[in-house]
PDB file of C-alpha atoms in Angstrom:
ATOM      1  CA  UNK M   8      55.252  24.331  13.621  1.00 44.00           C
ATOM      2  CA  UNK M   9      51.109  24.947  12.944  1.00 40.00           C
ATOM      3  CA  UNK M  10      48.743  23.004  13.549  1.00 38.00           C
ATOM      4  CA  UNK M  11      45.128  22.826  11.924  1.00 44.00           C
ATOM      5  CA  UNK M  12      42.458  21.280  10.657  1.00 39.00           C
ATOM      6  CA  UNK M  13      41.467  20.433   7.362  1.00 42.00           C
ATOM      7  CA  UNK M  14      37.791  20.646   6.138  1.00 45.00           C
ATOM      8  CA  UNK M  15      36.012  17.834   7.571  1.00 43.00           C
ATOM      9  CA  UNK M  16      33.421  15.513   4.670  1.00 49.00           C
ATOM     10  CA  UNK M  17      31.482  14.821   8.311  1.00 48.00           C
ATOM     11  CA  UNK M  18      29.067  16.849   7.062  1.00 48.00           C
ATOM     12  CA  UNK M  19      28.657  15.654   3.622  1.00 54.00           C
ATOM     13  CA  UNK M  20      28.858  12.184   4.194  1.00 50.00           C
ATOM     14  CA  UNK M  21      26.349  11.696   7.385  1.00 55.00           C
ATOM     15  CA  UNK M  22      24.076  14.469   4.631  1.00 55.00           C
ATOM     16  CA  UNK M  23      24.766  10.990   2.454  1.00 52.00           C
ATOM     17  CA  UNK M  24      24.058   8.650   5.058  1.00 53.00           C
ATOM     18  CA  UNK M  25      20.445  10.265   5.720  1.00 58.00           C
ATOM     19  CA  UNK M  26      19.701  10.294   2.612  1.00 57.00           C
ATOM     20  CA  UNK M  27      20.586   6.138   2.254  1.00 51.00           C
ATOM     21  CA  UNK M  28      18.747   5.587   5.376  1.00 51.00           C
ATOM     22  CA  UNK M  29      15.553   7.648   3.210  1.00 48.00           C
ATOM     23  CA  UNK M  30      15.518   6.218   0.406  1.00 56.00           C
ATOM     24  CA  UNK M  31      15.875   2.536   1.934  1.00 52.00           C
ATOM     25  CA  UNK M  32      12.987   2.733   4.798  1.00 59.00           C
ATOM     26  CA  UNK M  33      11.566   4.156   1.590  1.00 65.00           C
ATOM     27  CA  UNK M  34      12.106   1.186  -0.786  1.00 62.00           C
ATOM     28  CA  UNK M  35      11.023  -1.146   2.932  1.00 74.00           C
ATOM     29  CA  UNK M  36       7.322   1.045   3.429  1.00 74.00           C
ATOM     30  CA  UNK M  37       6.921   0.083  -0.570  1.00 75.00           C
ATOM     31  CA  UNK M  38       7.941  -3.290  -0.438  1.00 80.00           C
ATOM     32  CA  UNK M  39       5.631  -3.993   2.593  1.00 91.00           C
ATOM     33  CA  UNK M  40       1.925  -2.774   0.237  1.00 94.00           C
ATOM     34  CA  UNK M  41       0.251  -4.802  -1.649  1.00 94.00           C
ATOM     35  CA  UNK M  42      -1.198  -3.762  -5.576  1.00 92.00           C
ATOM     36  CA  UNK M  43      -4.547  -4.212  -6.496  1.00 89.00           C
ATOM     37  CA  UNK M  44      -3.268  -6.944  -8.624  1.00 90.00           C
ATOM     38  CA  UNK M  45      -1.363  -8.846  -5.895  1.00 92.00           C
ATOM     39  CA  UNK M  46      -3.865  -9.043  -4.381  1.00 92.00           C
ATOM     40  CA  UNK M  47      -6.635 -10.830  -6.397  1.00 89.00           C
ATOM     41  CA  UNK M  48      -3.442 -13.000  -7.936  1.00 90.00           C
ATOM     42  CA  UNK M  49      -3.016 -13.892  -3.709  1.00 88.00           C
ATOM     43  CA  UNK M  50      -6.457 -16.040  -3.754  1.00 89.00           C
ATOM     44  CA  UNK M  51      -8.654 -13.876  -1.286  1.00 92.00           C
ATOM     45  CA  UNK M  52     -12.183 -15.952  -0.974  1.00 91.00           C
ATOM     46  CA  UNK M  53     -14.994 -14.069  -2.065  1.00 92.00           C
ATOM     47  CA  UNK M  54     -17.414 -12.995   0.482  1.00 94.00           C
ATOM     48  CA  UNK M  55     -20.503 -14.374  -0.520  1.00 94.00           C
ATOM     49  CA  UNK M  56     -23.160 -11.158   0.515  1.00 94.00           C
ATOM     50  CA  UNK M  57     -20.038  -8.136   1.370  1.00 95.00           C
ATOM     51  CA  UNK M  58     -23.407  -5.804   1.887  1.00 95.00           C
ATOM     52  CA  UNK M  59     -24.208  -7.615   5.405  1.00 96.00           C
ATOM     53  CA  UNK M  60     -20.849  -7.668   6.044  1.00 96.00           C
ATOM     54  CA  UNK M  61     -20.673  -3.834   6.058  1.00 97.00           C
ATOM     55  CA  UNK M  62     -23.681  -3.261   6.971  1.00 96.00           C
ATOM     56  CA  UNK M  63     -23.169  -5.470  10.379  1.00 96.00           C
ATOM     57  CA  UNK M  64     -19.291  -3.773  10.652  1.00 97.00           C
ATOM     58  CA  UNK M  65     -21.027   0.167   9.819  1.00 97.00           C
ATOM     59  CA  UNK M  66     -24.327  -0.757  12.647  1.00 96.00           C
ATOM     60  CA  UNK M  67     -21.215  -1.597  15.111  1.00 95.00           C
ATOM     61  CA  UNK M  68     -18.350   0.552  14.807  1.00 96.00           C
ATOM     62  CA  UNK M  69     -20.244   3.605  12.939  1.00 95.00           C
ATOM     63  CA  UNK M  70     -17.424   4.744  11.931  1.00 96.00           C
ATOM     64  CA  UNK M  71     -15.309   7.708  11.163  1.00 95.00           C
ATOM     65  CA  UNK M  72     -12.930   8.270   9.105  1.00 95.00           C
ATOM     66  CA  UNK M  73      -9.122   6.839   9.529  1.00 95.00           C
ATOM     67  CA  UNK M  74     -11.407   4.637  11.315  1.00 97.00           C
ATOM     68  CA  UNK M  75     -10.424   0.613  11.135  1.00 97.00           C
ATOM     69  CA  UNK M  76     -13.025  -1.875  11.668  1.00 98.00           C
ATOM     70  CA  UNK M  77     -11.071  -5.507  11.523  1.00 98.00           C
ATOM     71  CA  UNK M  78     -13.701  -8.905  12.450  1.00 98.00           C
ATOM     72  CA  UNK M  79     -13.083 -12.891  11.812  1.00 98.00           C
ATOM     73  CA  UNK M  80     -15.899 -14.140  10.504  1.00 97.00           C
ATOM     74  CA  UNK M  81     -16.778 -17.752  10.801  1.00 96.00           C
ATOM     75  CA  UNK M  82     -17.659 -20.333   8.120  1.00 93.00           C
ATOM     76  CA  UNK M  83     -20.851 -19.186   7.913  1.00 94.00           C
ATOM     77  CA  UNK M  84     -19.411 -15.739   7.752  1.00 94.00           C
ATOM     78  CA  UNK M  85     -21.250 -14.572  10.703  1.00 96.00           C
ATOM     79  CA  UNK M  86     -19.487 -12.247  12.925  1.00 96.00           C
ATOM     80  CA  UNK M  87     -17.264 -13.736  15.598  1.00 96.00           C
ATOM     81  CA  UNK M  88     -15.617 -11.620  16.739  1.00 97.00           C
ATOM     82  CA  UNK M  89     -15.223  -7.606  15.288  1.00 97.00           C
ATOM     83  CA  UNK M  90     -13.233  -4.229  16.930  1.00 97.00           C
ATOM     84  CA  UNK M  91     -12.255  -0.340  15.802  1.00 97.00           C
ATOM     85  CA  UNK M  92      -9.752   2.102  16.879  1.00 96.00           C
ATOM     86  CA  UNK M  93      -8.439   4.713  14.614  1.00 94.00           C
ATOM     87  CA  UNK M  94      -5.101   4.943  13.052  1.00 88.00           C
ATOM     88  CA  UNK M  95      -2.626   7.808  14.408  1.00 81.00           C
ATOM     89  CA  UNK M  96      -0.227   6.340  13.043  1.00 73.00           C
ATOM     90  CA  UNK M  97       1.550   9.385   9.914  1.00 79.00           C
ATOM     91  CA  UNK M  98       3.539   6.918   8.110  1.00 83.00           C
ATOM     92  CA  UNK M  99       1.880   4.834   5.607  1.00 90.00           C
ATOM     93  CA  UNK M 100       3.570   1.652   6.074  1.00 93.00           C
ATOM     94  CA  UNK M 101       2.554  -2.118   6.326  1.00 95.00           C
ATOM     95  CA  UNK M 102       4.816  -3.209   9.714  1.00 95.00           C
ATOM     96  CA  UNK M 103       3.167  -0.656  11.812  1.00 95.00           C
ATOM     97  CA  UNK M 104      -0.672  -1.292  10.316  1.00 96.00           C
ATOM     98  CA  UNK M 105       0.496  -5.165  11.133  1.00 97.00           C
ATOM     99  CA  UNK M 106       0.919  -4.532  14.299  1.00 96.00           C
ATOM    100  CA  UNK M 107      -1.812  -2.911  14.687  1.00 96.00           C
ATOM    101  CA  UNK M 108      -4.104  -4.877  13.016  1.00 97.00           C
ATOM    102  CA  UNK M 109      -2.548  -7.846  15.314  1.00 97.00           C
ATOM    103  CA  UNK M 110      -2.798  -6.815  18.839  1.00 97.00           C
ATOM    104  CA  UNK M 111      -6.627  -6.379  18.215  1.00 97.00           C
ATOM    105  CA  UNK M 112      -7.583  -9.710  16.612  1.00 97.00           C
ATOM    106  CA  UNK M 113      -5.903 -11.016  19.825  1.00 96.00           C
ATOM    107  CA  UNK M 114      -8.383  -9.269  21.843  1.00 96.00           C
ATOM    108  CA  UNK M 115     -11.214 -10.305  20.942  1.00 96.00           C
ATOM    109  CA  UNK M 116      -9.846 -13.868  19.398  1.00 95.00           C
ATOM    110  CA  UNK M 117      -8.650 -16.630  20.486  1.00 94.00           C
ATOM    111  CA  UNK M 118      -6.304 -17.600  17.684  1.00 93.00           C
ATOM    112  CA  UNK M 119      -6.190 -20.461  15.608  1.00 91.00           C
ATOM    113  CA  UNK M 120      -2.481 -21.411  15.060  1.00 92.00           C
ATOM    114  CA  UNK M 121      -2.717 -25.077  16.164  1.00 89.00           C
ATOM    115  CA  UNK M 122      -5.292 -26.184  13.187  1.00 88.00           C
ATOM    116  CA  UNK M 123      -3.603 -27.179  10.122  1.00 87.00           C
ATOM    117  CA  UNK M 124      -6.268 -25.129   7.765  1.00 90.00           C
ATOM    118  CA  UNK M 125      -7.643 -21.786   9.083  1.00 92.00           C
ATOM    119  CA  UNK M 126     -11.656 -22.103   9.866  1.00 92.00           C
ATOM    120  CA  UNK M 127     -12.109 -17.922  10.808  1.00 96.00           C
ATOM    121  CA  UNK M 128     -11.639 -15.615   8.099  1.00 97.00           C
ATOM    122  CA  UNK M 129     -10.218 -11.950   9.126  1.00 98.00           C
ATOM    123  CA  UNK M 130     -11.675  -8.670   7.167  1.00 98.00           C
ATOM    124  CA  UNK M 131     -10.705  -5.300   6.908  1.00 98.00           C
ATOM    125  CA  UNK M 132     -13.343  -1.995   6.727  1.00 98.00           C
ATOM    126  CA  UNK M 133     -11.273   0.872   6.597  1.00 98.00           C
ATOM    127  CA  UNK M 134     -13.072   4.579   6.659  1.00 97.00           C
ATOM    128  CA  UNK M 135     -11.376   7.014   4.894  1.00 96.00           C
ATOM    129  CA  UNK M 136     -11.418  10.114   3.233  1.00 94.00           C
ATOM    130  CA  UNK M 137     -11.260  10.532  -1.165  1.00 93.00           C
ATOM    131  CA  UNK M 138     -12.413   8.307  -4.430  1.00 90.00           C
ATOM    132  CA  UNK M 139     -12.449   4.398  -3.813  1.00 87.00           C
ATOM    133  CA  UNK M 140      -9.334   4.527  -5.856  1.00 91.00           C
ATOM    134  CA  UNK M 141      -7.271   2.454  -4.704  1.00 94.00           C
ATOM    135  CA  UNK M 142      -3.731   4.136  -2.778  1.00 95.00           C
ATOM    136  CA  UNK M 143      -0.960   3.093  -1.471  1.00 94.00           C
ATOM    137  CA  UNK M 144      -2.181   3.680   1.908  1.00 96.00           C
ATOM    138  CA  UNK M 145      -4.971   0.979   0.745  1.00 96.00           C
ATOM    139  CA  UNK M 146      -2.139  -0.898  -0.025  1.00 96.00           C
ATOM    140  CA  UNK M 147      -0.495  -0.824   3.118  1.00 96.00           C
ATOM    141  CA  UNK M 148      -3.568  -2.218   5.056  1.00 97.00           C
ATOM    142  CA  UNK M 149      -3.779  -5.034   2.405  1.00 97.00           C
ATOM    143  CA  UNK M 150      -0.420  -6.109   3.404  1.00 97.00           C
ATOM    144  CA  UNK M 151      -0.534  -5.344   7.125  1.00 97.00           C
ATOM    145  CA  UNK M 152      -3.846  -7.371   6.773  1.00 98.00           C
ATOM    146  CA  UNK M 153      -2.112 -10.348   5.438  1.00 97.00           C
ATOM    147  CA  UNK M 154       0.041 -10.490   7.408  1.00 97.00           C
ATOM    148  CA  UNK M 155      -1.806 -10.428  10.643  1.00 97.00           C
ATOM    149  CA  UNK M 156      -4.193 -13.438   9.684  1.00 97.00           C
ATOM    150  CA  UNK M 157      -0.668 -15.656   9.416  1.00 96.00           C
ATOM    151  CA  UNK M 158       0.661 -14.299  12.094  1.00 96.00           C
ATOM    152  CA  UNK M 159      -3.267 -15.363  13.918  1.00 97.00           C
ATOM    153  CA  UNK M 160      -3.486 -18.280  12.039  1.00 96.00           C
ATOM    154  CA  UNK M 161      -6.208 -16.977   9.946  1.00 97.00           C
ATOM    155  CA  UNK M 162      -7.687 -16.713   6.227  1.00 96.00           C
ATOM    156  CA  UNK M 163      -7.162 -13.677   4.712  1.00 97.00           C
ATOM    157  CA  UNK M 164      -9.998 -11.930   3.706  1.00 97.00           C
ATOM    158  CA  UNK M 165     -11.576  -8.533   1.553  1.00 97.00           C
ATOM    159  CA  UNK M 166     -10.231  -5.629   2.407  1.00 97.00           C
ATOM    160  CA  UNK M 167     -12.902  -2.754   2.242  1.00 97.00           C
ATOM    161  CA  UNK M 168     -12.796   1.067   2.312  1.00 97.00           C
ATOM    162  CA  UNK M 169     -15.780   3.096   3.274  1.00 97.00           C
ATOM    163  CA  UNK M 170     -15.938   6.190   1.957  1.00 96.00           C
ATOM    164  CA  UNK M 171     -18.280   8.886   0.418  1.00 95.00           C
ATOM    165  CA  UNK M 172     -19.587   7.739  -1.905  1.00 94.00           C
ATOM    166  CA  UNK M 173     -20.347   4.717  -0.150  1.00 96.00           C
ATOM    167  CA  UNK M 174     -18.484   1.063   0.479  1.00 97.00           C
ATOM    168  CA  UNK M 175     -15.833  -1.206  -2.214  1.00 95.00           C
ATOM    169  CA  UNK M 176     -14.435  -4.037  -1.913  1.00 95.00           C
ATOM    170  CA  UNK M 177     -10.961  -4.297  -3.908  1.00 91.00           C
ATOM    171  CA  UNK M 178      -9.339  -6.085  -6.044  1.00 84.00           C
ATOM    172  CA  UNK M 179     -12.920  -7.175  -6.800  1.00 84.00           C
ATOM    173  CA  UNK M 180     -15.066  -4.339  -8.142  1.00 83.00           C
ATOM    174  CA  UNK M 181     -17.950  -5.025  -5.544  1.00 91.00           C
ATOM    175  CA  UNK M 182     -19.394  -2.417  -3.603  1.00 94.00           C
ATOM    176  CA  UNK M 183     -22.479  -0.012  -3.074  1.00 94.00           C
ATOM    177  CA  UNK M 184     -23.841   3.638  -2.234  1.00 94.00           C
ATOM    178  CA  UNK M 185     -24.995   1.951   1.104  1.00 93.00           C
ATOM    179  CA  UNK M 186     -23.840   2.552   3.772  1.00 95.00           C
ATOM    180  CA  UNK M 187     -21.059   5.143   3.481  1.00 94.00           C
ATOM    181  CA  UNK M 188     -18.671   6.996   5.268  1.00 93.00           C
ATOM    182  CA  UNK M 189     -21.842  10.449   6.457  1.00 85.00           C
ATOM    183  CA  UNK M 190     -24.642   7.738   5.553  1.00 88.00           C
ATOM    184  CA  UNK M 191     -27.134   6.611   9.550  1.00 87.00           C
ATOM    185  CA  UNK M 192     -26.415   2.877  10.329  1.00 83.00           C
ATOM    186  CA  UNK M 193     -29.053   0.347   9.122  1.00 75.00           C
ATOM    187  CA  UNK M 194     -30.722  -1.441  11.332  1.00 63.00           C
ATOM    188  CA  UNK M 195     -28.891  -4.670  11.997  1.00 54.00           C
ATOM    189  CA  UNK M 196     -30.868  -8.006  11.585  1.00 50.00           C
ATOM    190  CA  UNK M 197     -29.021 -10.540  12.105  1.00 48.00           C
ATOM    191  CA  UNK M 198     -27.997 -12.876  14.972  1.00 43.00           C
ATOM    192  CA  UNK M 199     -26.822 -10.796  18.283  1.00 43.00           C
ATOM    193  CA  UNK M 200     -23.565 -10.182  17.987  1.00 46.00           C
ATOM    194  CA  UNK M 201     -20.415  -9.545  20.187  1.00 45.00           C
ATOM    195  CA  UNK M 202     -19.691  -6.741  22.341  1.00 45.00           C
ATOM    196  CA  UNK M 203     -17.632  -4.325  19.736  1.00 49.00           C
ATOM    197  CA  UNK M 204     -14.504  -3.142  21.480  1.00 49.00           C
ATOM    198  CA  UNK M 205     -12.652  -0.024  20.298  1.00 54.00           C
ATOM    199  CA  UNK M 206      -8.979   1.196  20.677  1.00 55.00           C
ATOM    200  CA  UNK M 207      -6.799  -0.340  23.360  1.00 49.00           C
ATOM    201  CA  UNK M 208      -3.067  -2.178  22.217  1.00 46.00           C
ATOM    202  CA  UNK M 209      -3.772  -0.897  18.492  1.00 46.00           C
ATOM    203  CA  UNK M 210      -4.508   2.239  18.968  1.00 45.00           C
ATOM    204  CA  UNK M 211      -1.572   2.000  21.239  1.00 47.00           C
ATOM    205  CA  UNK M 212       0.687   1.368  18.813  1.00 46.00           C
ATOM    206  CA  UNK M 213      -0.218   3.307  16.150  1.00 46.00           C
ATOM    207  CA  UNK M 214      -0.393   6.474  18.989  1.00 43.00           C
ATOM    208  CA  UNK M 215       3.759   5.035  19.126  1.00 46.00           C
ATOM    209  CA  UNK M 216       4.727   4.369  16.102  1.00 43.00           C
ATOM    210  CA  UNK M 217       3.425   8.900  14.815  1.00 39.00           C
ATOM    211  CA  UNK M 218       5.846   9.739  17.695  1.00 40.00           C
ATOM    212  CA  UNK M 219       8.565   8.746  16.843  1.00 42.00           C
TER     213      UNK M 219
END
């Protein structure tokens, strides 16, 4: 009696399974991003003076490319808290960005989950390379900001990109040349801001995500 082994289908099945998992992961990532039209349709409140907000955050945090600055504004659009951190994740995934933003919000300001209607608004300034046109990375940050605001009891506010060409409020078409990613901070003329914070738990979240 001769014993032998039939050709194994394990390898093709394994490769097929891996491809399916990668496709599913890509689909999930695409689902966790917002396009400009979706963002505009979400009823994001307009900033009365976006340049003042951008200049204030730029002077506080002096962001460089791959730096995100999340800020909480009161009803008068005064900055009540802000934090900056560097993007360390390689994946463009709104879920990872959401966790990073939520970690920073929890560090710098109490939640408003007990309120029926949010009274404070969170905005996000992201400094990156390239031009002001929307990218999938922007879409992932938009999704992350919206979800983080929901989980922290805040209104979701503007998403702003800062590039070498200047700043742009995505979904609104408003922007300016200064400040920009390469410009010197302008003198801040508003009230004394809270001490900005950087790094911390969110940077660790992104670092662990990149290592996976």
